[in-house]
Amino acid sequence: MSRLAVMAHYDVAGELRPHVRGQVEALAASVDKLLVCTTASLQDSARAWLSERAVLVERANYGYDFFSYKVGLDAAGDLTAYDEVVVCNDTYVFALDSYEPVFTEMATRPCDFWGLTGAERVAPHIQSFFIAFRPWVVGSRAFTTFWEEMEPISKRRQVIRRYEIGMSRRLYEAGFVSDTYFVETPQDRRIARERMRWWAAHRSHFPRTRAEIREWRERANEPWNPARSLADRVLDNARLPYVKIDTLRYDPYNLDADRLLELCERRFPQRFEGVREFLEDTAQYYPLRDTERLLPTPLAIEPLFPRVRYSDAR
């Protein structure tokens, strides 16, 4: 099976961090052509290293990763020449040594496009940090017009709604079916729901009126984002095969991100090499976003939402 991958990259210092190099090498070993589209002002050593392993495309820093996907896909030439086309970015740490187990498993799934995980917040969609498309999707009018009509957007939430959610919606409307590598178990769903309740309780002041109680219940019953609420499933033999950088940076569900990173460093030392240093070096450039901002909750409600505790037993 011939496969193309387009990877979006950015680094504030123009570097290639160890976990990003690992992802590039893992992808390059599993695809026939890897194209890296970067919006960073690359250091010479990083540029040379990348050029030996991928087709390098450099562009100005605007439009977020989706516009890097577009530029990369345009530069790749005839997309229908491949049996599978992948777009991904560098916003996650891939825990496996190779993408082959993922590609092998998904080759058995009867779907038209797929990702590592999907989400239902706002609307059902495949999470855009890794999506693979079958050739009949790539050759479809729905796919081509989506990229032809794309314009760079400078606001993150607009990009998510218009392009991440919008792309899945466009493909679903065309009759295509999606799937995900990570499959939630009933226990996963129970844990995720409890964590959503904790998140909802900490996103607002203690409810005192019926309207506030109703708002809290609505938030608590919203669909979850598995990349955040189930990030520690990576410790279950990498059943969820990645950890998002934002989860380690902001820890919005109070998963004890420092402990999670520590256990990932033990379990997957090569894959998580340098991640801690990367978070420390770049912290000043990534202030807390409103969506990650939590409020203190009265002690009366705190025991209902205990902090996660990890065991060394696994």
Coordinates of C-alpha atoms in Angstrom, one line a residue:
M1 CA 0.0 0.0 0.0
S2 CA 1.4 3.4 -1.0
R3 CA 1.0 6.1 1.6
L4 CA 1.6 9.9 1.7
A5 CA 1.8 11.8 5.0
V6 CA 1.8 15.6 5.4
M7 CA 3.0 16.8 8.8
A8 CA 2.5 20.3 10.1
H9 CA 5.3 21.6 12.3
Y10 CA 6.0 24.7 14.4
D11 CA 8.5 25.5 17.1
V12 CA 9.0 28.9 18.7
A13 CA 12.8 28.5 18.7
G14 CA 13.1 26.9 15.3
E15 CA 14.2 23.6 16.8
L16 CA 13.2 20.0 16.3
R17 CA 12.6 18.6 19.7
P18 CA 13.5 14.9 20.4
H19 CA 9.8 13.8 20.5
V20 CA 9.2 15.5 17.2
R21 CA 12.3 13.9 15.6
G22 CA 11.0 10.5 16.9
Q23 CA 7.6 11.2 15.2
V24 CA 9.2 12.2 11.9
E25 CA 11.3 9.0 11.9
A26 CA 8.4 6.8 12.8
L27 CA 6.2 8.3 10.1
A28 CA 9.0 8.2 7.5
A29 CA 9.5 4.5 8.1
S30 CA 5.8 3.8 7.5
V31 CA 4.9 5.9 4.5
D32 CA 6.3 6.2 0.9
K33 CA 6.5 10.0 1.0
L34 CA 6.6 12.3 4.0
L35 CA 6.2 16.0 3.6
V36 CA 6.8 18.3 6.5
C37 CA 5.3 21.8 6.3
T38 CA 6.8 24.1 8.9
T39 CA 6.0 27.6 9.9
A40 CA 9.0 27.9 12.2
S41 CA 12.2 29.8 11.4
L42 CA 14.3 26.6 11.4
Q43 CA 17.8 26.5 12.6
D44 CA 20.2 25.2 10.0
S45 CA 20.8 22.0 11.8
A46 CA 17.1 21.3 12.0
R47 CA 16.6 22.1 8.4
A48 CA 19.4 19.8 7.3
W49 CA 18.1 16.9 9.5
L50 CA 14.6 17.2 8.2
S51 CA 15.6 17.5 4.6
E52 CA 17.3 14.1 4.9
R53 CA 14.1 12.4 6.0
A54 CA 11.3 14.3 4.3
V55 CA 10.3 16.8 1.7
L56 CA 10.5 20.1 3.5
V57 CA 8.2 23.0 2.8
E58 CA 8.7 26.3 4.7
R59 CA 6.0 28.9 4.9
A60 CA 5.0 32.0 6.9
N61 CA 3.4 31.4 10.3
Y62 CA -0.3 32.1 9.7
G63 CA -3.5 30.0 9.4
Y64 CA -2.7 27.3 12.0
D65 CA -2.0 23.7 11.1
F66 CA -4.9 23.3 8.7
F67 CA -3.4 25.8 6.3
S68 CA -0.1 23.9 6.6
Y69 CA -2.0 20.8 5.6
K70 CA -3.4 22.6 2.6
V71 CA 0.0 23.9 1.5
G72 CA 1.6 20.5 2.0
L73 CA -1.2 18.7 0.1
D74 CA -0.9 21.2 -2.7
A75 CA 2.9 20.6 -2.8
A76 CA 2.5 16.8 -2.8
G77 CA 1.2 16.6 -6.3
D78 CA -1.3 14.0 -7.4
L79 CA -2.9 12.7 -4.2
T80 CA -4.9 10.0 -6.0
A81 CA -1.6 8.2 -6.7
Y82 CA -1.6 7.0 -3.1
D83 CA -3.7 4.3 -1.4
E84 CA -3.9 6.4 1.7
V85 CA -3.2 10.1 2.5
V86 CA -2.5 11.2 6.1
V87 CA -2.4 14.7 7.6
C88 CA -1.0 15.1 11.1
N89 CA 0.8 17.6 13.3
D90 CA 3.4 17.8 16.1
T91 CA 1.0 18.6 18.9
Y92 CA 1.1 15.1 20.5
V93 CA 3.7 12.6 21.7
F94 CA 3.3 9.3 19.9
A95 CA 3.9 6.5 22.4
L96 CA 4.5 3.6 20.1
D97 CA 7.9 2.9 18.4
S98 CA 6.2 2.6 15.0
Y99 CA 3.0 3.6 13.2
E100 CA 2.8 0.1 11.6
P101 CA 0.5 -1.4 14.3
V102 CA -1.9 1.5 13.8
F103 CA -1.9 1.3 10.0
T104 CA -2.2 -2.5 10.1
E105 CA -5.2 -2.4 12.4
M106 CA -7.0 0.3 10.5
A107 CA -6.5 -1.5 7.2
T108 CA -9.0 -4.1 8.5
R109 CA -11.6 -1.5 9.4
P110 CA -14.4 -0.8 6.8
C111 CA -14.2 3.0 6.8
D112 CA -13.5 5.8 4.4
F113 CA -11.4 8.0 6.7
W114 CA -10.1 7.5 10.2
G115 CA -8.1 9.1 13.0
L116 CA -6.4 8.1 16.3
T117 CA -9.4 9.4 18.2
G118 CA -12.7 11.1 17.5
A119 CA -14.8 13.5 19.6
E120 CA -18.4 14.6 19.7
R121 CA -18.1 18.0 21.4
V122 CA -20.0 20.6 19.3
A123 CA -20.5 17.9 16.6
P124 CA -19.1 14.4 15.9
H125 CA -15.7 14.6 14.2
I126 CA -12.3 13.0 13.8
Q127 CA -9.7 14.9 15.8
S128 CA -7.5 16.6 13.3
F129 CA -4.0 16.1 14.7
F130 CA -4.0 12.8 12.8
I131 CA -6.4 11.9 10.0
A132 CA -6.1 9.3 7.2
F133 CA -8.1 9.3 4.0
R134 CA -8.8 6.4 1.6
P135 CA -8.2 7.1 -2.1
W136 CA -11.9 7.4 -3.0
V137 CA -12.3 10.1 -0.4
V138 CA -9.2 12.0 -1.7
G139 CA -10.6 11.9 -5.2
S140 CA -14.1 13.1 -4.2
R141 CA -15.6 16.5 -4.8
A142 CA -16.3 16.9 -1.1
F143 CA -12.6 16.5 -0.2
T144 CA -11.2 18.7 -3.1
T145 CA -13.6 21.6 -2.6
F146 CA -13.0 21.6 1.1
W147 CA -9.3 22.4 0.6
E148 CA -9.9 24.6 -2.5
E149 CA -12.2 26.9 -0.5
M150 CA -10.0 27.1 2.6
E151 CA -8.8 30.5 3.8
P152 CA -6.3 31.2 6.5
I153 CA -8.0 31.9 9.9
S154 CA -6.1 33.5 12.8
K155 CA -8.5 32.5 15.6
R156 CA -8.1 29.0 17.1
R157 CA -11.7 28.4 18.0
Q158 CA -12.8 29.4 14.5
V159 CA -10.3 27.0 13.0
I160 CA -11.7 24.2 15.1
R161 CA -15.3 24.8 14.2
R162 CA -14.8 25.7 10.6
Y163 CA -12.1 23.2 9.6
E164 CA -11.6 20.4 12.2
I165 CA -15.4 19.9 12.8
G166 CA -16.3 21.3 9.3
M167 CA -14.2 18.8 7.4
S168 CA -15.7 15.8 9.1
R169 CA -19.2 17.3 8.6
R170 CA -18.5 17.8 4.9
L171 CA -17.3 14.2 4.5
Y172 CA -20.2 12.8 6.5
E173 CA -22.7 14.8 4.3
A174 CA -21.1 13.2 1.3
G175 CA -21.9 9.8 2.7
F176 CA -18.4 8.8 4.0
V177 CA -18.0 6.8 7.1
S178 CA -15.2 7.3 9.8
D179 CA -13.6 5.2 12.4
T180 CA -10.9 5.6 15.1
Y181 CA -8.0 3.5 16.3
F182 CA -8.8 4.1 19.9
V183 CA -12.0 2.3 20.9
E184 CA -13.5 3.3 24.3
T185 CA -14.6 0.6 26.7
P186 CA -17.6 1.0 29.0
Q187 CA -15.1 1.7 31.8
D188 CA -13.4 4.4 29.7
R189 CA -16.8 6.0 29.2
R190 CA -17.6 5.9 32.9
I191 CA -14.3 7.4 33.9
A192 CA -14.6 10.1 31.2
R193 CA -18.1 11.0 32.4
E194 CA -16.9 11.4 36.0
R195 CA -14.1 13.6 34.8
M196 CA -16.5 15.7 32.8
R197 CA -18.5 16.3 36.0
W198 CA -15.3 17.3 37.8
W199 CA -14.4 19.7 35.0
A200 CA -17.9 21.2 35.0
A201 CA -17.8 21.8 38.7
H202 CA -14.5 23.6 38.4
R203 CA -15.5 25.7 35.4
S204 CA -18.1 27.7 37.4
H205 CA -18.8 28.9 40.9
F206 CA -20.9 26.6 43.2
P207 CA -24.4 26.6 41.7
R208 CA -27.0 28.4 44.0
T209 CA -30.0 28.9 41.8
R210 CA -32.0 26.5 39.6
A211 CA -30.7 28.2 36.5
E212 CA -27.1 27.7 37.7
I213 CA -27.8 24.1 38.6
R214 CA -29.3 23.5 35.2
E215 CA -26.2 25.1 33.5
W216 CA -23.9 22.9 35.6
R217 CA -25.8 19.7 34.6
E218 CA -25.6 20.7 30.9
R219 CA -21.9 21.1 31.1
A220 CA -21.4 17.9 33.1
N221 CA -23.4 16.0 30.4
E222 CA -21.5 17.4 27.4
P223 CA -19.5 15.0 25.3
W224 CA -15.9 14.6 26.3
N225 CA -12.7 15.0 24.5
P226 CA -10.8 11.7 24.8
A227 CA -7.5 13.3 24.1
R228 CA -7.9 15.2 27.4
S229 CA -10.3 13.2 29.6
L230 CA -8.7 9.8 28.8
A231 CA -5.1 10.8 28.3
D232 CA -3.9 8.3 30.9
R233 CA -5.2 5.4 28.8
V234 CA -1.7 5.6 27.2
L235 CA -0.5 3.7 30.3
D236 CA -2.8 0.8 29.3
N237 CA -0.2 -0.7 26.9
A238 CA -0.6 2.5 24.8
R239 CA -4.2 1.5 23.9
L240 CA -4.6 5.2 23.3
P241 CA -1.2 5.7 21.6
Y242 CA -0.4 9.3 22.3
V243 CA -0.5 12.2 24.8
K244 CA -1.3 15.7 23.7
I245 CA 1.2 18.4 24.6
D246 CA -1.7 20.6 25.8
T247 CA -2.8 18.0 28.2
L248 CA 0.6 17.9 29.8
R249 CA 0.9 21.7 29.7
Y250 CA -2.5 22.7 31.1
D251 CA -4.0 19.6 32.7
P252 CA -7.6 20.8 32.4
Y253 CA -9.1 17.6 33.9
N254 CA -6.7 17.5 36.9
L255 CA -5.1 14.2 35.8
D256 CA -1.9 15.1 37.7
A257 CA 0.0 15.8 34.4
D258 CA 3.4 15.9 36.1
R259 CA 2.9 12.3 37.4
L260 CA 1.4 11.2 34.1
L261 CA 4.5 12.5 32.3
E262 CA 6.8 10.9 34.8
L263 CA 5.2 7.5 34.2
C264 CA 5.3 8.0 30.4
E265 CA 9.0 8.8 30.7
R266 CA 9.5 5.4 32.5
R267 CA 7.3 3.4 30.2
F268 CA 8.2 5.0 26.9
P269 CA 11.7 6.6 27.6
Q270 CA 12.7 7.2 24.0
R271 CA 9.3 8.5 22.9
F272 CA 9.0 11.0 25.8
E273 CA 12.7 12.1 25.7
G274 CA 13.0 15.8 26.0
V275 CA 9.2 16.5 26.5
R276 CA 9.7 17.8 30.0
E277 CA 12.4 20.2 28.9
F278 CA 10.3 21.3 26.0
L279 CA 7.4 22.2 28.3
E280 CA 9.7 24.1 30.6
D281 CA 11.5 26.0 27.8
T282 CA 8.3 27.1 26.0
A283 CA 6.0 27.7 29.0
Q284 CA 6.3 31.5 28.7
Y285 CA 4.9 31.4 25.2
Y286 CA 1.8 29.4 26.0
P287 CA -0.2 31.2 28.8
L288 CA -3.2 29.5 30.2
R289 CA -6.2 29.7 27.8
D290 CA -9.7 30.5 28.9
T291 CA -10.8 26.9 28.0
E292 CA -8.3 25.6 30.5
R293 CA -9.0 28.1 33.3
L294 CA -10.5 26.5 36.4
L295 CA -12.1 28.0 39.5
P296 CA -11.8 26.7 43.1
T297 CA -14.6 24.6 44.3
P298 CA -16.0 24.5 47.9
L299 CA -14.6 21.5 49.9
A300 CA -18.2 20.2 50.2
I301 CA -18.1 19.1 46.6
E302 CA -14.4 18.3 46.3
P303 CA -14.6 14.6 47.5
L304 CA -17.0 13.8 44.7
F305 CA -14.2 14.5 42.2
P306 CA -11.0 13.1 43.6
R307 CA -7.6 13.8 42.0
V308 CA -6.3 10.9 39.9
R309 CA -3.8 8.6 41.5
Y310 CA -1.5 6.5 39.4
S311 CA 0.0 3.2 40.4
D312 CA 3.5 2.0 39.6
A313 CA 2.2 -1.5 39.4
R314 CA 1.6 -1.5 35.6

